[in-house]
Amino acid sequence: MKPPPFDYHGPATLGEALDVLAEAGPDGKVLAGGQSLIPLLNMRLAAPAHIVDVNRVPGLDGIEAGPPGVRVGALARHAAVERSPEAAAALPLLRQALRLVAHPVIRNRGTVVGSLVHADPSAEMPAVLALLGGSVRLASRGGEREVPAAEFFTGPMESALRPGELAVSAFFPALPARSGTAFHEVARRHGDYAVAGVAAAVTLDEDLRVAAARVACVSVGPVPVVVDVTAACGPRPAASADWEAAAAAVRDRVEPEGDIHATADYRRHLTGVLAVRALRDAAAAAHGEEA
Amino acid sequence: MNETRHRVTLTVNGVLHEAEVPGRRLLSDCLRHDLGLTGTHVGCEHGVCGACTVLLDGEPVRSCLTFAVTADGHEITTVEGLARGGGEPSPVQRAFTECHALQCGFCTPGFLCTVTAFLRDNPAPSEEEALEAVAGNLCRCTGYQNILKAVHRAAELQAEEDR
Ligand SMILES: Cc1cc2nc3c(=O)[nH]c(=O)nc-3n(C[C@H](O)[C@H](O)[C@H](O)COP(=O)(O)OP(=O)(O)OC[C@H]3O[C@@H](n4cnc5c(N)ncnc54)[C@H](O)[C@@H]3O)c2cc1C
Ligand code: FES
Ligand code: FES
C-alpha cells in the first residue's frame, strides 16, 4: 500500500530540524533510513502528521572510534558502521551484530541510531547497546541529554525519546583488555528478525579466568534482557567454565512470549542454547583465538 | 485533498528528470508513474521482496522504502540503465540470459541491480558471498540455483572484459 498523507519537512541544518520537531511535538516523526518507518507507513500502521527528514542535515553521519569506544552519528548507515575498520577494531561486536541485521541492501539505508530509537525487542543493535551499557544522545531545542541504555529502552517499540527530540548519536563503550564478544541468533529465514538471539561479552583476568560474563537476549522480553552470568561461570579458567550453569541462569531470567513463529518454551530453550554458544565463542575471542 | 507538492530533480540513468511529487511519493512510484520508467518492479512495498531495488548514488537500495523527495538531487540507476551504450546487455544481464536465471522476470530488475553493485565491489565472490548477496531478493519461479550460477558467470564475463 501507499503511505498516508503527511507534511514533509527537509531541514538543512540541525537547528532547523530541532525547530521543526519542537513545533510538530507529538505529531512529528523523524525520518532517518526509513527502513522501519516507511514499511509502517506503507502498511498504514503509522500516520504521523509531520515527517522530518534529517537526511540532508550535515555532520550527523560520523563514526568516531577510539579507546573509550565508538560514537555513531544519527545518519551513519548500518553498512558504514559494519565496514568501518576502526569501529571493528575498537568493538568487534558491532560488526558481529550488524551482519545479522536484515540484508545488505536494507543496511545501505538503515541507520544504527534509527534502529535504537525504533526499539524493536527482536533487533540486534538495542541488545548490543544494552550489553555494553552504552547511551543515546538526545537533542532538542532546549538542549541535550545522554540517556543510558538501561533507561532508554522502555518497552516494545518504545524508547525514552520525547516529542521534539532528535537522537543525534549513540555511544558504544569499548570493553576492557582480554575481552571477547559474540552474537548468535536463529531466524526463520536468513535476514529476518531473530526468533531468539544472544550477544555475549566475556572478560578474563590476568590468569585467564572468567572475570566478567554478560549476555543480552533478543526476542524474549519487552526490551533487550541483560543477564550478568559472572557468578554462574566464574572465576574458573574459561576452558572449564560452566557455561551450562550460565545458560540455566539466562533461561530463568528471560520472559519469552509465544507467537506464530515460536512457542514461549521453544524461545526459552533456544536462548539457552545460543547463550552457551555465544559465551563459549566470546571466551575464545577473549583468549585471542578465532571463534 | 490538496497535498503540497515538492519539485524534485533526479538524475536517472544519466538523464536529468524533474517531477512534482507529494512528500509521500515512494521513489518506486516516482520512477514508474512520474517518469514512466516501468522497469523497476514493485512487489511488496515492505522491503522484503527486493523487486524494486535500484542504485542510489551507486548503492543498491529499496526504492519502495525511499521517498522521492529524499532522493532529490541524487543519481539513480534503474534496470533500464544497466545496458551498455547501443543497448548491448551488460555482463550481468548476459549471464542471466545464458544461465536461464529468470522465468517470469518479475524479480529480475531487482536481482540485476543488486548483483551489478555486488560484483563491482566484489568481482570474484565465493559461493557463500554470492548467496549472501542475493539472499535479500525473492524469486518465486527459478528456485535460485540458476540465479547463483548467473552471479558467478557474470563475474567471469566481467573478468574477461577487463582483461
Ligand atoms: C526486510 C527488512 C528486514 C529487517 N530486518 C531487521 C533485522 O533482522 N534486525 C533489525 O534490527 N532490523 C531489521 N530491519 C530494520 C532496519 O534495521 C532499520 O534500518 C532500523 O530498524 C531503523 O533504522 P532507520 O534508520 O531505517 O529508521 P527509520 O525507519 O527512519 O525510523 C524508525 C523509527 O525511529 C525513529 N527515528 C529514526 N532515527 C531517529 C533519530 N535520529 N532521532 C529520533 N527518532 C528517530 C523514527 O521516527 C521511527 O519512529 C529490517 C527492515 C526491513 C525492511
Ligand atoms: S517492493 Fe520494494 S522490496 Fe518489495
Ligand atoms: S523469475 Fe519469476 S519471480 Fe523470479
Short mmCIF file of C-alpha atoms in Angstrom, two decimals, chain A:
data_model
loop_
_atom_site.label_atom_id
_atom_site.label_comp_id
_atom_site.label_asym_id
_atom_site.label_seq_id
_atom_site.Cartn_x
_atom_site.Cartn_y
_atom_site.Cartn_z
CA MET A 1 0.00 0.00 0.00
CA LYS A 2 0.94 3.65 -0.12
CA PRO A 3 1.78 5.90 2.82
CA PRO A 4 -0.95 8.19 4.18
CA PRO A 5 -0.50 11.93 3.50
CA PHE A 6 1.74 13.99 5.77
CA ASP A 7 3.56 17.31 5.75
CA TYR A 8 7.12 16.74 4.64
CA HIS A 9 9.97 18.76 6.12
CA GLY A 10 13.53 18.52 4.83
CA PRO A 11 15.59 20.69 7.20
CA ALA A 12 19.09 21.64 6.02
CA THR A 13 20.63 22.18 9.47
CA LEU A 14 20.40 20.61 12.91
CA GLY A 15 18.92 23.83 14.34
CA GLU A 16 16.21 23.86 11.70
CA ALA A 17 15.44 20.19 12.35
CA LEU A 18 15.06 20.79 16.10
CA ASP A 19 12.81 23.82 15.42
CA VAL A 20 10.51 21.80 13.17
CA LEU A 21 10.42 18.92 15.67
CA ALA A 22 9.62 21.33 18.52
CA GLU A 23 6.71 22.79 16.58
CA ALA A 24 5.40 19.40 15.45
CA GLY A 25 5.57 17.98 19.00
CA PRO A 26 3.85 14.59 19.33
CA ASP A 27 2.63 14.82 15.70
CA GLY A 28 6.17 14.75 14.33
CA LYS A 29 8.29 11.74 13.32
CA VAL A 30 11.93 11.74 12.35
CA LEU A 31 12.77 10.00 9.07
CA ALA A 32 16.30 8.56 9.02
CA GLY A 33 16.92 5.47 6.89
CA GLY A 34 13.20 4.84 6.55
CA GLN A 35 13.72 1.05 6.67
CA SER A 36 11.30 0.65 9.58
CA LEU A 37 9.23 3.83 9.35
CA ILE A 38 8.32 3.57 5.65
CA PRO A 39 7.07 -0.05 5.92
CA LEU A 40 4.89 1.11 8.83
CA LEU A 41 3.56 3.98 6.71
CA ASN A 42 3.05 1.71 3.70
CA MET A 43 1.11 -0.73 5.88
CA ARG A 44 -0.78 2.23 7.35
CA LEU A 45 0.25 1.24 10.85
CA ALA A 46 1.54 4.78 11.44
CA ALA A 47 0.13 8.10 10.27
CA PRO A 48 2.21 10.99 11.62
CA ALA A 49 1.07 14.49 10.57
CA HIS A 50 4.66 15.67 10.07
CA ILE A 51 7.68 13.82 8.76
CA VAL A 52 11.02 15.44 9.48
CA ASP A 53 13.56 14.02 7.03
CA VAL A 54 17.02 14.53 8.56
CA ASN A 55 18.93 13.03 5.63
CA ARG A 56 20.15 16.47 4.50
CA VAL A 57 21.40 17.60 7.91
CA PRO A 58 25.20 17.81 7.74
CA GLY A 59 27.52 16.39 10.39
CA LEU A 60 25.29 13.55 11.57
CA ASP A 61 26.99 10.67 9.73
CA GLY A 62 30.12 10.45 11.86
CA ILE A 63 31.66 7.23 13.19
CA GLU A 64 34.26 8.09 15.84
CA ALA A 65 36.18 5.11 17.15
CA GLY A 66 38.83 5.27 19.83
CA PRO A 67 39.98 3.52 23.01
CA PRO A 68 36.90 4.64 25.01
CA GLY A 69 34.51 3.20 22.42
CA VAL A 70 32.58 4.07 19.29
CA ARG A 71 30.23 7.03 18.85
CA VAL A 72 27.87 6.60 15.93
CA GLY A 73 26.03 9.58 14.41
CA ALA A 74 22.34 9.55 13.54
CA LEU A 75 22.99 9.23 9.81
CA ALA A 76 25.67 6.55 9.99
CA ARG A 77 24.14 3.70 8.00
CA HIS A 78 24.34 0.11 9.24
CA ALA A 79 26.60 -0.64 6.23
CA ALA A 80 29.02 2.20 7.01
CA VAL A 81 29.45 1.07 10.62
CA GLU A 82 29.73 -2.57 9.53
CA ARG A 83 32.51 -1.69 7.05
CA SER A 84 34.42 0.71 9.31
CA PRO A 85 37.78 -0.91 10.17
CA GLU A 86 38.21 1.49 13.10
CA ALA A 87 34.83 0.58 14.59
CA ALA A 88 35.54 -3.14 14.14
CA ALA A 89 38.95 -2.77 15.81
CA ALA A 90 37.54 -0.90 18.80
CA LEU A 91 34.47 -3.11 19.18
CA PRO A 92 34.27 -6.29 17.08
CA LEU A 93 30.73 -6.85 18.41
CA LEU A 94 29.38 -4.04 16.20
CA ARG A 95 30.27 -5.90 13.02
CA GLN A 96 29.30 -9.28 14.51
CA ALA A 97 25.81 -7.89 15.21
CA LEU A 98 25.34 -5.79 12.08
CA ARG A 99 25.90 -8.81 9.83
CA LEU A 100 22.73 -10.23 11.36
CA VAL A 101 20.63 -7.09 10.74
CA ALA A 102 18.34 -7.59 7.74
CA HIS A 103 20.04 -7.84 4.31
CA PRO A 104 22.95 -5.85 2.88
CA VAL A 105 20.60 -3.70 0.75
CA ILE A 106 18.50 -2.72 3.80
CA ARG A 107 21.73 -1.98 5.68
CA ASN A 108 22.74 0.51 2.97
CA ARG A 109 19.93 2.83 4.11
CA GLY A 110 19.00 1.84 7.67
CA THR A 111 20.82 3.61 10.49
CA VAL A 112 22.16 2.23 13.76
CA VAL A 113 20.64 5.10 15.76
CA GLY A 114 17.29 4.65 13.99
CA SER A 115 17.34 1.01 14.98
CA LEU A 116 17.92 2.00 18.64
CA VAL A 117 15.06 4.53 18.64
CA HIS A 118 12.77 2.05 16.88
CA ALA A 119 13.47 -0.22 19.90
CA ASP A 120 12.22 -3.47 18.42
CA PRO A 121 12.80 -6.15 21.10
CA SER A 122 13.92 -8.50 18.30
CA ALA A 123 16.51 -6.09 16.93
CA GLU A 124 20.23 -6.68 17.35
CA MET A 125 21.59 -3.17 17.95
CA PRO A 126 19.49 -2.38 21.04
CA ALA A 127 20.82 -5.62 22.57
CA VAL A 128 24.38 -4.54 21.77
CA LEU A 129 23.86 -1.11 23.37
CA ALA A 130 22.27 -2.72 26.43
CA LEU A 131 25.01 -5.35 26.77
CA LEU A 132 27.79 -2.76 26.65
CA GLY A 133 25.97 -0.25 28.84
CA GLY A 134 26.06 2.41 26.14
CA SER A 135 23.93 5.51 25.80
CA VAL A 136 21.95 7.62 23.33
CA ARG A 137 22.36 11.39 23.00
CA LEU A 138 19.09 13.22 22.52
CA ALA A 139 18.92 16.81 21.34
CA SER A 140 16.01 19.22 21.42
CA ARG A 141 15.63 22.98 21.13
CA GLY A 142 16.10 23.11 24.91
CA GLY A 143 19.46 21.29 24.97
CA GLU A 144 20.94 17.81 25.04
CA ARG A 145 20.76 14.81 27.35
CA GLU A 146 22.57 11.49 27.34
CA VAL A 147 20.32 8.58 28.28
CA PRO A 148 21.91 5.28 29.40
CA ALA A 149 20.71 2.12 27.62
CA ALA A 150 19.11 0.77 30.81
CA GLU A 151 16.74 3.76 30.80
CA PHE A 152 16.47 4.23 27.05
CA PHE A 153 14.53 1.07 26.15
CA THR A 154 11.19 1.37 27.93
CA GLY A 155 9.04 -1.23 26.16
CA PRO A 156 8.42 -2.97 22.85
CA MET A 157 8.96 -0.28 20.16
CA GLU A 158 9.18 2.31 22.90
CA SER A 159 12.12 4.42 23.91
CA ALA A 160 12.77 7.35 26.23
CA LEU A 161 12.75 9.74 23.24
CA ARG A 162 10.33 12.60 23.95
CA PRO A 163 8.34 14.58 21.40
CA GLY A 164 10.57 17.28 19.91
CA GLU A 165 13.76 15.29 20.43
CA LEU A 166 16.23 14.04 17.84
CA ALA A 167 18.66 11.25 18.68
CA VAL A 168 21.91 12.73 17.40
CA SER A 169 24.27 9.88 18.25
CA ALA A 170 24.80 6.74 20.28
CA PHE A 171 27.87 5.70 22.24
CA PHE A 172 29.02 2.08 22.45
CA PRO A 173 31.71 1.79 25.17
CA ALA A 174 34.71 -0.45 24.49
CA LEU A 175 35.41 -3.46 26.72
CA PRO A 176 38.46 -3.90 28.99
CA ALA A 177 41.59 -5.77 27.87
CA ARG A 178 41.26 -9.58 27.49
CA SER A 179 37.59 -9.29 26.48
CA GLY A 180 35.81 -11.09 23.69
CA THR A 181 32.32 -10.93 22.20
CA ALA A 182 29.99 -12.97 20.01
CA PHE A 183 26.43 -12.78 18.67
CA HIS A 184 24.43 -15.87 17.80
CA GLU A 185 20.83 -15.98 16.64
CA VAL A 186 18.27 -18.18 14.98
CA ALA A 187 15.90 -16.71 12.40
CA ARG A 188 13.27 -18.45 10.30
CA ARG A 189 14.89 -17.14 7.15
CA HIS A 190 18.30 -15.55 6.79
CA GLY A 191 17.91 -11.78 7.27
CA ASP A 192 14.67 -12.00 9.21
CA TYR A 193 14.24 -10.74 12.73
CA ALA A 194 15.50 -13.41 15.12
CA VAL A 195 13.26 -15.94 16.87
CA ALA A 196 15.91 -15.79 19.58
CA GLY A 197 19.39 -14.32 19.77
CA VAL A 198 22.15 -13.79 22.30
CA ALA A 199 25.01 -11.30 22.39
CA ALA A 200 27.76 -12.18 24.86
CA ALA A 201 30.77 -10.39 26.32
CA VAL A 202 33.39 -12.22 28.38
CA THR A 203 36.37 -10.63 30.13
CA LEU A 204 39.25 -12.73 31.51
CA ASP A 205 41.60 -11.81 34.36
CA GLU A 206 45.40 -11.98 34.19
CA ASP A 207 45.32 -15.70 34.94
CA LEU A 208 42.79 -16.16 32.13
CA ARG A 209 39.93 -16.95 34.49
CA VAL A 210 36.48 -15.55 33.81
CA ALA A 211 36.36 -12.11 35.48
CA ALA A 212 33.08 -10.97 33.95
CA ALA A 213 30.48 -12.53 31.66
CA ARG A 214 27.28 -10.94 30.42
CA VAL A 215 24.68 -11.67 27.80
CA ALA A 216 21.89 -9.65 26.18
CA CYS A 217 18.98 -11.61 24.71
CA VAL A 218 16.62 -10.54 21.91
CA SER A 219 13.02 -11.59 21.23
CA VAL A 220 12.46 -12.85 24.77
CA GLY A 221 11.12 -9.80 26.58
CA PRO A 222 9.72 -6.31 26.05
CA VAL A 223 13.27 -4.88 25.87
CA PRO A 224 16.71 -6.50 25.48
CA VAL A 225 17.21 -8.78 28.50
CA VAL A 226 20.68 -8.34 30.01
CA VAL A 227 21.86 -11.08 32.36
CA ASP A 228 25.13 -10.99 34.31
CA VAL A 229 26.32 -14.61 34.47
CA THR A 230 29.70 -13.94 36.08
CA ALA A 231 28.69 -15.69 39.30
CA ALA A 232 27.34 -18.71 37.44
CA CYS A 233 30.51 -19.36 35.42
CA GLY A 234 33.46 -17.74 37.21
CA PRO A 235 36.09 -17.39 38.46
CA ARG A 236 37.28 -20.52 36.74
CA PRO A 237 39.55 -20.76 33.71
CA ALA A 238 37.45 -20.17 30.60
CA ALA A 239 38.20 -23.73 29.39
CA SER A 240 36.44 -25.25 32.40
CA ALA A 241 33.79 -22.58 32.91
CA ASP A 242 30.31 -23.94 33.49
CA TRP A 243 28.51 -22.41 30.51
CA GLU A 244 25.56 -24.71 31.07
CA ALA A 245 25.02 -23.20 34.52
CA ALA A 246 25.23 -19.77 32.94
CA ALA A 247 22.63 -20.80 30.35
CA ALA A 248 20.33 -22.05 33.11
CA ALA A 249 20.59 -18.63 34.78
CA VAL A 250 19.70 -17.00 31.46
CA ARG A 251 16.73 -19.30 30.89
CA ASP A 252 15.41 -18.35 34.33
CA ARG A 253 15.60 -14.66 33.62
CA VAL A 254 14.03 -14.31 30.15
CA GLU A 255 10.28 -13.80 29.69
CA PRO A 256 9.50 -15.06 26.20
CA GLU A 257 6.03 -15.00 24.70
CA GLY A 258 4.68 -17.42 22.14
CA ASP A 259 3.52 -16.28 18.72
CA ILE A 260 3.05 -17.73 15.24
CA HIS A 261 6.82 -18.07 14.82
CA ALA A 262 7.67 -19.96 18.01
CA THR A 263 6.24 -21.02 21.35
CA ALA A 264 7.49 -19.41 24.55
CA ASP A 265 9.12 -22.70 25.63
CA TYR A 266 10.98 -23.06 22.35
CA ARG A 267 12.26 -19.48 22.60
CA ARG A 268 13.47 -20.13 26.14
CA HIS A 269 15.21 -23.33 25.07
CA LEU A 270 16.84 -21.64 22.06
CA THR A 271 18.03 -18.75 24.21
CA GLY A 272 19.84 -21.20 26.50
CA VAL A 273 21.50 -23.00 23.58
CA LEU A 274 22.53 -19.72 21.95
CA ALA A 275 23.85 -18.38 25.28
CA VAL A 276 26.23 -21.35 25.57
CA ARG A 277 27.46 -20.84 22.00
CA ALA A 278 27.87 -17.09 22.36
CA LEU A 279 29.61 -17.29 25.75
CA ARG A 280 31.99 -20.00 24.54
CA ASP A 281 32.89 -18.02 21.41
CA ALA A 282 33.25 -14.79 23.39
CA ALA A 283 35.62 -16.53 25.83
CA ALA A 284 37.64 -17.94 22.91
CA ALA A 285 37.86 -14.46 21.40
CA ALA A 286 38.99 -13.09 24.78
CA HIS A 287 41.80 -15.67 24.68
CA GLY A 288 42.73 -14.29 21.29
CA GLU A 289 41.53 -17.36 19.44
CA GLU A 290 39.34 -17.17 16.40
CA ALA A 291 35.84 -18.23 17.37
#
